[in-house]
């Protein structure tokens, strides 16, 4: 079993991300890595984020621990499931972790590690739908009468976290960081300026 090690700089993270650009089935993994790459470019001392890989970077295995959230990826091969399971077993699971945006192909390995650590497993299946840029650009987005769209501000994070189904201790910081470092749009009521979506 190879031992997980922390990513050694942006170049290694870029190399890892590029491994996922070869096949569209890895869109989630590609954009997950892209997001953390951009976050690291904006904040070199990104707090509470650890990106782990195997010494054999070409396997494409990564595990990102962002406070209580866990993101993962592994290029498919004959032994990728076992590699992922071994890698996840190396993490400290005390108190549990929330596996975010995890493709179905990782469920078996993740579930086995969660059960081995005697943690509560709460499954929530969501679907990701993709639309080509060409088709997306055909849509005209107009808010309903009485509402307007504008960029979110960091102060909006509290409202979002208060209403977010997956809010946890520490998720407010996550929301604040996402808003500060990414393009985020909210829907506001014209009458009172209240964020509603």
CSV table of C-alpha atoms in Angstrom, one decimal, residues 31-175:
chain,number,residue,atom,x,y,z
A,31,UNK,CA,-13.5,20.8,-11.8
A,32,UNK,CA,-12.9,19.9,-8.2
A,33,UNK,CA,-9.1,20.0,-8.7
A,34,UNK,CA,-9.5,23.2,-10.8
A,35,UNK,CA,-11.4,24.8,-8.0
A,36,UNK,CA,-8.7,24.0,-5.4
A,37,UNK,CA,-6.0,25.0,-7.8
A,38,UNK,CA,-7.6,28.4,-8.3
A,39,UNK,CA,-8.1,28.7,-4.5
A,40,UNK,CA,-4.4,28.0,-3.9
A,41,UNK,CA,-3.4,30.6,-6.5
A,42,UNK,CA,-5.5,33.2,-4.7
A,43,UNK,CA,-4.4,32.1,-1.2
A,44,UNK,CA,-1.1,30.2,-0.9
A,45,UNK,CA,-1.7,29.6,2.8
A,46,UNK,CA,-5.2,28.1,2.3
A,47,UNK,CA,-6.3,27.2,5.8
A,48,UNK,CA,-7.7,23.8,6.8
A,49,UNK,CA,-7.3,22.4,3.3
A,50,UNK,CA,-5.0,19.3,2.7
A,51,UNK,CA,-4.6,17.8,-0.8
A,52,UNK,CA,-3.2,14.3,-0.7
A,53,UNK,CA,-1.9,12.1,-3.6
A,54,UNK,CA,0.0,8.9,-4.0
A,55,UNK,CA,3.7,9.0,-4.9
A,56,UNK,CA,2.6,7.5,-8.3
A,57,UNK,CA,0.9,10.7,-9.5
A,58,UNK,CA,0.0,9.1,-12.9
A,59,UNK,CA,-2.7,6.9,-11.0
A,60,UNK,CA,-4.6,10.1,-10.6
A,61,UNK,CA,-5.6,9.4,-7.0
A,62,UNK,CA,-6.3,12.4,-4.9
A,63,UNK,CA,-8.1,13.0,-1.6
A,64,UNK,CA,-8.9,16.6,-0.5
A,65,UNK,CA,-9.8,17.3,3.1
A,66,UNK,CA,-11.4,20.7,3.4
A,67,UNK,CA,-12.2,21.1,7.1
A,68,UNK,CA,-15.0,18.4,7.4
A,69,UNK,CA,-15.5,17.9,3.7
A,70,UNK,CA,-13.9,15.2,1.7
A,71,UNK,CA,-13.4,15.1,-2.1
A,72,UNK,CA,-11.8,12.3,-4.0
A,73,UNK,CA,-10.8,11.0,-7.4
A,74,UNK,CA,-9.0,8.1,-8.9
A,75,UNK,CA,-8.5,7.2,-12.6
A,76,UNK,CA,-10.2,3.9,-13.3
A,77,UNK,CA,-8.0,0.8,-13.6
A,78,UNK,CA,-8.1,-2.8,-12.5
A,79,UNK,CA,-7.1,-1.9,-8.9
A,80,UNK,CA,-8.4,1.7,-8.6
A,81,UNK,CA,-11.1,0.7,-6.1
A,82,UNK,CA,-8.6,-1.0,-3.8
A,83,UNK,CA,-6.2,2.0,-4.1
A,84,UNK,CA,-9.0,4.4,-3.2
A,85,UNK,CA,-10.0,2.2,-0.2
A,86,UNK,CA,-6.4,2.0,1.0
A,87,UNK,CA,-5.9,5.7,0.7
A,88,UNK,CA,-9.2,6.6,2.4
A,89,UNK,CA,-8.2,4.2,5.3
A,90,UNK,CA,-5.1,6.4,5.9
A,91,UNK,CA,-7.3,9.4,6.9
A,92,UNK,CA,-8.3,10.3,10.4
A,93,UNK,CA,-12.1,9.8,10.4
A,94,UNK,CA,-12.6,10.9,14.0
A,95,UNK,CA,-15.9,12.7,14.1
A,96,UNK,CA,-16.7,11.8,10.5
A,97,UNK,CA,-16.3,13.6,7.2
A,98,UNK,CA,-18.8,14.7,4.6
A,99,UNK,CA,-18.1,13.2,1.2
A,100,UNK,CA,-19.0,15.9,-1.2
A,101,UNK,CA,-19.8,15.6,-4.9
A,102,UNK,CA,-18.7,12.0,-5.0
A,103,UNK,CA,-19.1,10.1,-8.3
A,104,UNK,CA,-21.0,6.8,-7.9
A,105,UNK,CA,-18.0,4.8,-8.9
A,106,UNK,CA,-16.3,5.6,-5.5
A,107,UNK,CA,-19.3,4.6,-3.3
A,108,UNK,CA,-18.2,1.1,-2.6
A,109,UNK,CA,-14.7,2.0,-1.5
A,110,UNK,CA,-15.9,5.0,0.6
A,111,UNK,CA,-18.7,3.0,2.2
A,112,UNK,CA,-16.4,0.2,3.2
A,113,UNK,CA,-14.0,2.6,4.9
A,114,UNK,CA,-16.9,4.5,6.6
A,115,UNK,CA,-18.3,1.2,7.9
A,116,UNK,CA,-14.9,0.0,9.1
A,117,UNK,CA,-14.6,3.2,11.1
A,118,UNK,CA,-18.1,2.5,12.6
A,119,UNK,CA,-19.4,5.9,11.4
A,120,UNK,CA,-23.0,6.8,10.6
A,121,UNK,CA,-23.6,6.6,6.9
A,122,UNK,CA,-26.2,9.0,5.4
A,123,UNK,CA,-26.6,8.6,1.7
A,124,UNK,CA,-27.9,11.5,-0.4
A,125,UNK,CA,-27.8,10.8,-4.1
A,126,UNK,CA,-27.8,13.9,-6.4
A,127,UNK,CA,-27.5,14.0,-10.1
A,128,UNK,CA,-25.2,16.3,-12.1
A,129,UNK,CA,-26.5,17.5,-15.4
A,130,UNK,CA,-24.2,19.0,-18.1
A,131,UNK,CA,-25.0,21.3,-20.9
A,132,UNK,CA,-22.6,22.3,-23.6
A,133,UNK,CA,-21.4,25.9,-23.7
A,134,UNK,CA,-23.1,26.4,-27.1
A,135,UNK,CA,-26.5,25.4,-25.8
A,136,UNK,CA,-26.1,27.3,-22.5
A,137,UNK,CA,-25.3,30.5,-24.3
A,138,UNK,CA,-28.7,30.2,-26.1
A,139,UNK,CA,-30.5,30.8,-22.7
A,140,UNK,CA,-31.6,34.3,-21.7
A,141,UNK,CA,-31.7,34.6,-18.0
A,142,UNK,CA,-34.1,37.2,-16.7
A,143,UNK,CA,-35.3,37.2,-13.0
A,144,UNK,CA,-39.0,37.4,-12.3
A,145,UNK,CA,-40.7,40.8,-11.8
A,146,UNK,CA,-39.8,42.2,-8.4
A,147,UNK,CA,-36.4,40.5,-8.2
A,148,UNK,CA,-32.9,41.2,-9.5
A,149,UNK,CA,-29.6,39.3,-9.8
A,150,UNK,CA,-26.3,40.5,-8.4
A,151,UNK,CA,-23.0,39.2,-7.2
A,152,UNK,CA,-23.0,37.8,-3.7
A,153,UNK,CA,-21.0,39.5,-1.0
A,154,UNK,CA,-19.3,37.8,1.9
A,155,UNK,CA,-21.9,39.1,4.3
A,156,UNK,CA,-24.5,37.0,2.3
A,157,UNK,CA,-22.7,33.9,3.5
A,158,UNK,CA,-24.6,33.9,6.9
A,159,UNK,CA,-28.0,33.9,5.2
A,160,UNK,CA,-26.9,31.1,2.9
A,161,UNK,CA,-25.5,29.0,5.7
A,162,UNK,CA,-28.6,29.5,7.8
A,163,UNK,CA,-30.7,28.1,5.0
A,164,UNK,CA,-28.3,25.5,3.6
A,165,UNK,CA,-29.5,21.9,4.0
A,166,UNK,CA,-26.0,20.7,4.6
A,167,UNK,CA,-24.9,23.4,7.0
A,168,UNK,CA,-22.4,22.1,9.6
A,169,UNK,CA,-20.1,23.8,12.1
A,170,UNK,CA,-17.4,25.3,9.8
A,171,UNK,CA,-19.7,25.6,6.8
A,172,UNK,CA,-20.0,29.3,7.2
A,173,UNK,CA,-16.3,29.7,6.7
A,174,UNK,CA,-16.6,27.5,3.6
A,175,UNK,CA,-19.4,29.7,2.2
